[in-house]
Structures are given as C-alpha cells and as structure tokens.
Amino acid sequence: MRGVFVDANGSLADIFERQNKAGDPPVRVNRDADITPEQVPALLDGAEIVVIDHTPLPTAVARRCTGLKHVVFLGTGARSYMNPEELTGLGIEVHLIKGYGDTAVAESTIALMWAAARGIAQMDREMRAGNWLREDGMQLTGKTLGLIGFGGIAAEVARIALGSGMKVVAWNRSPKSFAGVEFVALEKLLAESDVVSLHLLLNDETRGFLSAKHIAAMKPGVILVNTARAALIDEAAMIEALKSGHIRHAGLDVFNIEPLPKDDPLTKLPNVTLSAHSAFRTPEASENLIGAAWEHCRRIAKS
C-alpha cells in the first residue's frame, strides 16, 4: 500500500519527511502546494492513500482516482473541500485529524478578542497613515465571554480567559462540563455575553447558525470572534450589525472566499480585525498535525 501527499507546502513537506520512520508505508510528497483538483488523479497514479492539506477533492475527480481507498485530510474541516458521504459511497474512507492545533487556535482566538477590545489594528492603520487615533477600549477583566460550541479549542479558550479574570459561559449541543464554565441556554448566552466566540464544526445543521435573529439577540456593543468557519455566520447580517455598532468589533480568521478579495466589504469596515485563516499555524501545531497524519497512514497500512 502506498500514498501521496499531494499538496505539501515547504514546511509541511519538511516535517512529513522528517517524521518518516523505518517500516512506514511509502508516501510520496508532492511539493507543489498550488495543484488543482484535476491534477490529483495523475499525481496519485493508483495510490491507495491520499494526504490532502487544502486541495478540493470533488466526487467526480475522486471517481477517476483508480485504487484510492483512503483520504487523510489534514484537519477537521474536510466537508469544505469534499463530500465525505459521497466518497464513502465510492468506497473511499475520509480520515480527519482533531486536536492538533487546539492551543494554537485558542491563543489566536484570545489574541483577536484582545485586539478587538482595544482597537489595536485600527490604531495601527491610522498611525501608519499619520493619524493619532485614541479611543476608549473595552476592559475585559470581569466581562463575560460566551463560547458557542465546546470542544477542545473552546476548552483551551476557556482556560486562558478564566485565567485572565473573565467570566466564561458556554452553550453546546450535547451536555458538557468544565471547571469554572457555566453552561447556559443559547438565548441567555447571546443576551449576556460581552464577547461571543464561535467553536462549532460546519455541517448542514450549523451552516448559518449565527443568523440575523441570533445576531439581533446579542448584547449591544458585543465583540464577535470567529476562528471556526465563516459559513457559520449570516455574513450580511453581521456586516449590517457592524455598521450600526450593534457589534462593536469582529475578529475574523475565516472567510467565505479565501484568499479574501481586496475589495470585500469586510476590508472596508474599520471595526473588523482580519487574520488570514492562520489561527492554527504554529510550528507546534504543524508537528502535531503531521504526526497524526503519519499515524493514520501507519494504521491504514496495517489494516
């Protein structure tokens, strides 16, 4: 059994090759991160395993991948790049990697929250333009952080926020418990949170979850942070709430179109802090990610 890592950037390729151990299944690394889906069948050349970082794998393309039985997707958001159920129907199993970047994403979430609270990105832009912008920030000690969804990342966010003196409440679709966190109804979270942070997986049930109705129910002057998936939010409603000031500031790491076009409406709003879908990008997270990918490949080869 053999595999191909089809879209490795330089750093991930280096880590993948360095973590290769004696006895591992042969996995060839393609160091062109900018391949198209149409190139995947030829790159695989009959391999049973494909390791994918960010390249879409439409079902029609997967049908042309002779011999393909396993997709090892580097992350949890495979549904944004392929249809796992349709691939299962073709006899192709999709393997996800969870938890590898929980701390990295949590720290980025906290960073966006603090930057939003103090208007740091806006002040930086204005000062570079020769303007001396000084405005009151939001002091977060004693404020309430509401976490929508409570998996590994949210637990890390809660740990950091509790240590900084914030009150943390959370809503999750299934019962959870965590020391220091109060689990409440969604309506209560939206009404009482000074900061709302999204930590849901994207699927058919959660797409558009933060609707115009939910945004209107949030506390006036709220800070909104999203390091999960852009499609969880009704973007048009969020933009209107940002323009009106109902949302004080948004810290966003994920977008419906990536890379974000320079003329996107979000780039025109002063009360939005943007980061380039990079919350998970730390050397530590990359080591964890590739280690988990190799473990998938080893298990598959032995099965």
GROMACS .gro file of C-alpha atoms in nm:
model
  303
    1MET     CA    1   0.000   0.000   0.000
    2ARG     CA    2   0.133   0.343  -0.091
    3GLY     CA    3   0.025   0.704  -0.062
    4VAL     CA    4   0.085   1.055  -0.192
    5PHE     CA    5   0.084   1.385  -0.002
    6VAL     CA    6  -0.046   1.581  -0.298
    7ASP     CA    7  -0.026   1.947  -0.192
    8ALA     CA    8   0.252   1.993   0.063
    9ASN     CA    9   0.392   2.339   0.123
   10GLY     CA   10   0.760   2.360   0.206
   11SER     CA   11   0.735   2.349   0.584
   12LEU     CA   12   0.478   2.068   0.596
   13ALA     CA   13   0.680   1.869   0.341
   14ASP     CA   14   0.993   1.902   0.554
   15ILE     CA   15   0.811   1.789   0.869
   16PHE     CA   16   0.642   1.500   0.687
   17GLU     CA   17   0.972   1.368   0.551
   18ARG     CA   18   1.150   1.416   0.885
   19GLN     CA   19   0.882   1.219   1.074
   20ASN     CA   20   0.906   0.925   0.833
   21LYS     CA   21   1.016   0.614   1.023
   22ALA     CA   22   1.163   0.282   0.916
   23GLY     CA   23   0.883   0.047   0.821
   24ASP     CA   24   0.636   0.324   0.733
   25PRO     CA   25   0.426   0.278   0.420
   26PRO     CA   26   0.576   0.460   0.119
   27VAL     CA   27   0.418   0.807   0.091
   28ARG     CA   28   0.550   1.033  -0.183
   29VAL     CA   29   0.548   1.408  -0.114
   30ASN     CA   30   0.447   1.646  -0.392
   31ARG     CA   31   0.598   1.983  -0.301
   32ASP     CA   32   0.364   2.188  -0.519
   33ALA     CA   33   0.103   2.336  -0.285
   34ASP     CA   34  -0.087   2.501  -0.570
   35ILE     CA   35  -0.214   2.197  -0.759
   36THR     CA   36  -0.567   2.185  -0.900
   37PRO     CA   37  -0.819   1.908  -0.833
   38GLU     CA   38  -0.783   1.795  -1.195
   39GLN     CA   39  -0.417   1.710  -1.128
   40VAL     CA   40  -0.491   1.477  -0.836
   41PRO     CA   41  -0.563   1.152  -1.030
   42ALA     CA   42  -0.234   1.170  -1.220
   43LEU     CA   43  -0.040   1.257  -0.905
   44LEU     CA   44  -0.186   0.957  -0.722
   45ASP     CA   45  -0.112   0.720  -1.008
   46GLY     CA   46  -0.312   0.440  -0.846
   47ALA     CA   47  -0.207   0.503  -0.484
   48GLU     CA   48  -0.449   0.385  -0.216
   49ILE     CA   49  -0.391   0.676   0.025
   50VAL     CA   50  -0.403   1.049  -0.045
   51VAL     CA   51  -0.291   1.303   0.215
   52ILE     CA   52  -0.459   1.638   0.146
   53ASP     CA   53  -0.398   1.974   0.310
   54HIS     CA   54  -0.619   2.221   0.122
   55THR     CA   55  -0.697   2.099  -0.231
   56PRO     CA   56  -1.064   2.026  -0.308
   57LEU     CA   57  -1.147   1.669  -0.399
   58PRO     CA   58  -1.479   1.675  -0.586
   59THR     CA   59  -1.657   1.342  -0.610
   60ALA     CA   60  -1.624   1.346  -0.989
   61VAL     CA   61  -1.245   1.373  -0.954
   62ALA     CA   62  -1.233   1.103  -0.686
   63ARG     CA   63  -1.406   0.863  -0.927
   64ARG     CA   64  -1.105   0.898  -1.157
   65CYS     CA   65  -0.857   0.815  -0.879
   66THR     CA   66  -0.813   0.446  -0.958
   67GLY     CA   67  -0.724   0.249  -0.647
   68LEU     CA   68  -0.794   0.528  -0.398
   69LYS     CA   69  -0.935   0.392  -0.072
   70HIS     CA   70  -0.838   0.646   0.195
   71VAL     CA   71  -0.825   1.024   0.227
   72VAL     CA   72  -0.620   1.158   0.517
   73PHE     CA   73  -0.736   1.519   0.550
   74LEU     CA   74  -0.509   1.750   0.746
   75GLY     CA   75  -0.766   1.896   0.983
   76THR     CA   76  -1.132   1.865   1.076
   77GLY     CA   77  -1.296   2.073   0.801
   78ALA     CA   78  -1.292   1.817   0.521
   79ARG     CA   79  -1.653   1.897   0.437
   80SER     CA   80  -1.540   2.233   0.300
   81TYR     CA   81  -1.326   2.052   0.041
   82MET     CA   82  -1.510   1.729  -0.035
   83ASN     CA   83  -1.831   1.535   0.028
   84PRO     CA   84  -1.738   1.258   0.274
   85GLU     CA   85  -2.069   1.074   0.231
   86GLU     CA   86  -2.035   1.061  -0.147
   87LEU     CA   87  -1.675   0.944  -0.114
   88THR     CA   88  -1.789   0.670   0.124
   89GLY     CA   89  -2.029   0.560  -0.147
   90LEU     CA   90  -1.729   0.517  -0.376
   91GLY     CA   91  -1.553   0.303  -0.116
   92ILE     CA   92  -1.322   0.585  -0.006
   93GLU     CA   93  -1.289   0.649   0.369
   94VAL     CA   94  -1.214   1.003   0.491
   95HIS     CA   95  -0.992   1.033   0.800
   96LEU     CA   96  -0.984   1.359   0.999
   97ILE     CA   97  -0.729   1.497   1.244
   98LYS     CA   98  -0.865   1.655   1.560
   99GLY     CA   99  -0.698   1.837   1.845
  100TYR     CA  100  -0.365   1.903   1.677
  101GLY     CA  101  -0.398   2.281   1.697
  102ASP     CA  102  -0.633   2.336   1.991
  103THR     CA  103  -0.388   2.555   2.180
  104ALA     CA  104  -0.275   2.744   1.869
  105VAL     CA  105  -0.632   2.829   1.763
  106ALA     CA  106  -0.732   2.916   2.119
  107GLU     CA  107  -0.441   3.158   2.156
  108SER     CA  108  -0.535   3.321   1.824
  109THR     CA  109  -0.896   3.350   1.941
  110ILE     CA  110  -0.781   3.526   2.256
  111ALA     CA  111  -0.548   3.750   2.053
  112LEU     CA  112  -0.831   3.856   1.822
  113MET     CA  113  -1.054   3.922   2.124
  114TRP     CA  114  -0.798   4.147   2.291
  115ALA     CA  115  -0.711   4.324   1.965
  116ALA     CA  116  -1.081   4.388   1.906
  117ALA     CA  117  -1.139   4.510   2.261
  118ARG     CA  118  -0.859   4.767   2.237
  119GLY     CA  119  -0.887   4.858   1.868
  120ILE     CA  120  -0.521   4.776   1.813
  121ALA     CA  121  -0.540   4.703   1.440
  122GLN     CA  122  -0.736   5.021   1.374
  123MET     CA  123  -0.492   5.234   1.573
  124ASP     CA  124  -0.201   5.073   1.388
  125ARG     CA  125  -0.357   5.154   1.049
  126GLU     CA  126  -0.431   5.513   1.147
  127MET     CA  127  -0.086   5.578   1.293
  128ARG     CA  128   0.082   5.447   0.979
  129ALA     CA  129  -0.133   5.696   0.786
  130GLY     CA  130  -0.013   5.979   1.010
  131ASN     CA  131  -0.320   5.999   1.233
  132TRP     CA  132  -0.313   5.989   1.615
  133LEU     CA  133  -0.625   5.783   1.689
  134ARG     CA  134  -0.706   5.744   2.058
  135GLU     CA  135  -1.030   5.584   2.171
  136ASP     CA  136  -1.151   5.410   2.483
  137GLY     CA  137  -1.111   5.034   2.470
  138MET     CA  138  -1.315   4.764   2.642
  139GLN     CA  139  -1.161   4.635   2.965
  140LEU     CA  140  -1.214   4.259   2.958
  141THR     CA  141  -1.142   4.167   3.320
  142GLY     CA  142  -1.479   4.086   3.476
  143LYS     CA  143  -1.656   4.074   3.139
  144THR     CA  144  -1.846   3.768   3.013
  145LEU     CA  145  -1.714   3.552   2.731
  146GLY     CA  146  -1.972   3.329   2.562
  147LEU     CA  147  -1.848   3.021   2.378
  148ILE     CA  148  -2.081   2.870   2.118
  149GLY     CA  149  -1.973   2.508   2.087
  150PHE     CA  150  -1.741   2.347   2.338
  151GLY     CA  151  -1.478   2.113   2.203
  152GLY     CA  152  -1.103   2.107   2.258
  153ILE     CA  153  -1.039   2.457   2.122
  154ALA     CA  154  -1.315   2.616   2.329
  155ALA     CA  155  -1.185   2.440   2.640
  156GLU     CA  156  -0.843   2.598   2.580
  157VAL     CA  157  -1.004   2.939   2.522
  158ALA     CA  158  -1.194   2.898   2.848
  159ARG     CA  159  -0.877   2.807   3.036
  160ILE     CA  160  -0.696   3.120   2.915
  161ALA     CA  161  -0.995   3.352   2.962
  162LEU     CA  162  -1.065   3.227   3.314
  163GLY     CA  163  -0.701   3.291   3.400
  164SER     CA  164  -0.735   3.650   3.281
  165GLY     CA  165  -1.029   3.722   3.509
  166MET     CA  166  -1.319   3.681   3.267
  167LYS     CA  167  -1.646   3.505   3.339
  168VAL     CA  168  -1.698   3.223   3.087
  169VAL     CA  169  -2.034   3.080   2.980
  170ALA     CA  170  -2.091   2.827   2.706
  171TRP     CA  171  -2.357   2.655   2.500
  172ASN     CA  172  -2.309   2.315   2.343
  173ARG     CA  173  -2.543   2.086   2.152
  174SER     CA  174  -2.469   1.797   2.390
  175PRO     CA  175  -2.416   1.815   2.768
  176LYS     CA  176  -2.066   1.918   2.875
  177SER     CA  177  -1.896   2.026   3.196
  178PHE     CA  178  -1.575   2.221   3.256
  179ALA     CA  179  -1.440   2.369   3.577
  180GLY     CA  180  -1.528   2.737   3.605
  181VAL     CA  181  -1.757   2.743   3.299
  182GLU     CA  182  -2.133   2.783   3.329
  183PHE     CA  183  -2.330   2.606   3.056
  184VAL     CA  184  -2.641   2.804   2.967
  185ALA     CA  185  -2.917   2.826   2.708
  186LEU     CA  186  -2.815   2.990   2.381
  187GLU     CA  187  -3.059   3.276   2.437
  188LYS     CA  188  -2.901   3.359   2.774
  189LEU     CA  189  -2.550   3.342   2.629
  190LEU     CA  190  -2.635   3.581   2.347
  191ALA     CA  191  -2.811   3.827   2.576
  192GLU     CA  192  -2.544   3.841   2.846
  193SER     CA  193  -2.207   3.790   2.674
  194ASP     CA  194  -1.976   4.087   2.616
  195VAL     CA  195  -1.774   3.868   2.378
  196VAL     CA  196  -1.912   3.583   2.167
  197SER     CA  197  -1.674   3.330   2.012
  198LEU     CA  198  -1.774   3.054   1.770
  199HIS     CA  199  -1.639   2.700   1.807
  200LEU     CA  200  -1.875   2.481   1.604
  201LEU     CA  201  -1.796   2.234   1.328
  202LEU     CA  202  -1.952   2.328   0.997
  203ASN     CA  203  -2.218   2.088   0.871
  204ASP     CA  204  -2.569   2.106   0.730
  205GLU     CA  205  -2.710   2.171   1.078
  206THR     CA  206  -2.471   2.453   1.172
  207ARG     CA  207  -2.443   2.636   0.839
  208GLY     CA  208  -2.575   2.989   0.901
  209PHE     CA  209  -2.613   2.907   1.271
  210LEU     CA  210  -2.549   3.264   1.386
  211SER     CA  211  -2.848   3.400   1.196
  212ALA     CA  212  -2.977   3.755   1.171
  213LYS     CA  213  -3.216   3.669   1.455
  214HIS     CA  214  -2.934   3.547   1.677
  215ILE     CA  215  -2.719   3.849   1.594
  216ALA     CA  216  -3.006   4.081   1.687
  217ALA     CA  217  -3.038   3.894   2.018
  218MET     CA  218  -2.678   3.962   2.113
  219LYS     CA  219  -2.589   4.223   2.371
  220PRO     CA  220  -2.544   4.568   2.212
  221GLY     CA  221  -2.177   4.652   2.177
  222VAL     CA  222  -2.070   4.286   2.171
  223ILE     CA  223  -1.738   4.168   2.032
  224LEU     CA  224  -1.769   3.875   1.789
  225VAL     CA  225  -1.478   3.636   1.723
  226ASN     CA  226  -1.476   3.359   1.462
  227THR     CA  227  -1.182   3.122   1.421
  228ALA     CA  228  -1.406   2.828   1.318
  229ARG     CA  229  -1.576   2.860   0.976
  230ALA     CA  230  -1.716   3.168   0.804
  231ALA     CA  231  -2.031   2.991   0.687
  232LEU     CA  232  -2.147   2.955   1.047
  233ILE     CA  233  -2.248   3.324   1.035
  234ASP     CA  234  -2.502   3.512   0.825
  235GLU     CA  235  -2.237   3.745   0.684
  236ALA     CA  236  -2.478   4.010   0.550
  237ALA     CA  237  -2.645   4.038   0.892
  238MET     CA  238  -2.306   4.059   1.064
  239ILE     CA  239  -2.193   4.339   0.833
  240GLU     CA  240  -2.510   4.537   0.900
  241ALA     CA  241  -2.463   4.490   1.275
  242LEU     CA  242  -2.102   4.609   1.247
  243LYS     CA  243  -2.212   4.918   1.052
  244SER     CA  244  -2.479   5.003   1.308
  245GLY     CA  245  -2.248   4.943   1.605
  246HIS     CA  246  -2.465   4.664   1.747
  247ILE     CA  247  -2.150   4.456   1.707
  248ARG     CA  248  -1.870   4.671   1.847
  249HIS     CA  249  -1.594   4.483   1.667
  250ALA     CA  250  -1.538   4.150   1.491
  251GLY     CA  251  -1.217   3.949   1.494
  252LEU     CA  252  -1.224   3.711   1.198
  253ASP     CA  253  -0.981   3.443   1.085
  254VAL     CA  254  -1.212   3.265   0.838
  255PHE     CA  255  -1.396   3.387   0.529
  256ASN     CA  256  -1.646   3.263   0.272
  257ILE     CA  257  -1.394   3.334  -0.005
  258GLU     CA  258  -1.028   3.267   0.064
  259PRO     CA  259  -0.795   3.440  -0.003
  260LEU     CA  260  -1.017   3.734   0.090
  261PRO     CA  261  -1.058   3.967  -0.212
  262LYS     CA  262  -0.913   4.313  -0.154
  263ASP     CA  263  -1.249   4.475  -0.234
  264ASP     CA  264  -1.450   4.251   0.002
  265PRO     CA  265  -1.694   4.454   0.218
  266LEU     CA  266  -1.519   4.333   0.534
  267THR     CA  267  -1.199   4.510   0.428
  268LYS     CA  268  -1.385   4.843   0.421
  269LEU     CA  269  -1.508   4.829   0.782
  270PRO     CA  270  -1.287   4.995   1.045
  271ASN     CA  271  -1.425   4.782   1.329
  272VAL     CA  272  -1.309   4.448   1.190
  273THR     CA  273  -0.973   4.284   1.261
  274LEU     CA  274  -0.875   4.031   0.996
  275SER     CA  275  -0.628   3.743   1.001
  276ALA     CA  276  -0.558   3.516   0.704
  277HIS     CA  277  -0.702   3.182   0.822
  278SER     CA  278  -0.385   3.133   1.021
  279ALA     CA  279  -0.510   3.060   1.373
  280PHE     CA  280  -0.379   2.703   1.354
  281ARG     CA  281  -0.042   2.796   1.207
  282THR     CA  282   0.232   2.740   1.463
  283PRO     CA  283   0.531   2.505   1.440
  284GLU     CA  284   0.398   2.309   1.736
  285ALA     CA  285   0.059   2.256   1.572
  286SER     CA  286   0.220   2.155   1.243
  287GLU     CA  287   0.432   1.891   1.419
  288ASN     CA  288   0.118   1.752   1.587
  289LEU     CA  289  -0.074   1.759   1.258
  290ILE     CA  290   0.183   1.570   1.055
  291GLY     CA  291   0.244   1.324   1.338
  292ALA     CA  292  -0.126   1.240   1.339
  293ALA     CA  293  -0.129   1.208   0.958
  294TRP     CA  294   0.153   0.954   0.974
  295GLU     CA  295  -0.032   0.760   1.243
  296HIS     CA  296  -0.335   0.737   1.012
  297CYS     CA  297  -0.114   0.613   0.728
  298ARG     CA  298   0.053   0.351   0.951
  299ARG     CA  299  -0.280   0.225   1.085
  300ILE     CA  300  -0.432   0.206   0.736
  301ALA     CA  301  -0.132   0.014   0.601
  302LYS     CA  302  -0.161  -0.245   0.882
  303SER     CA  303  -0.537  -0.291   0.849
   0.00000   0.00000   0.00000
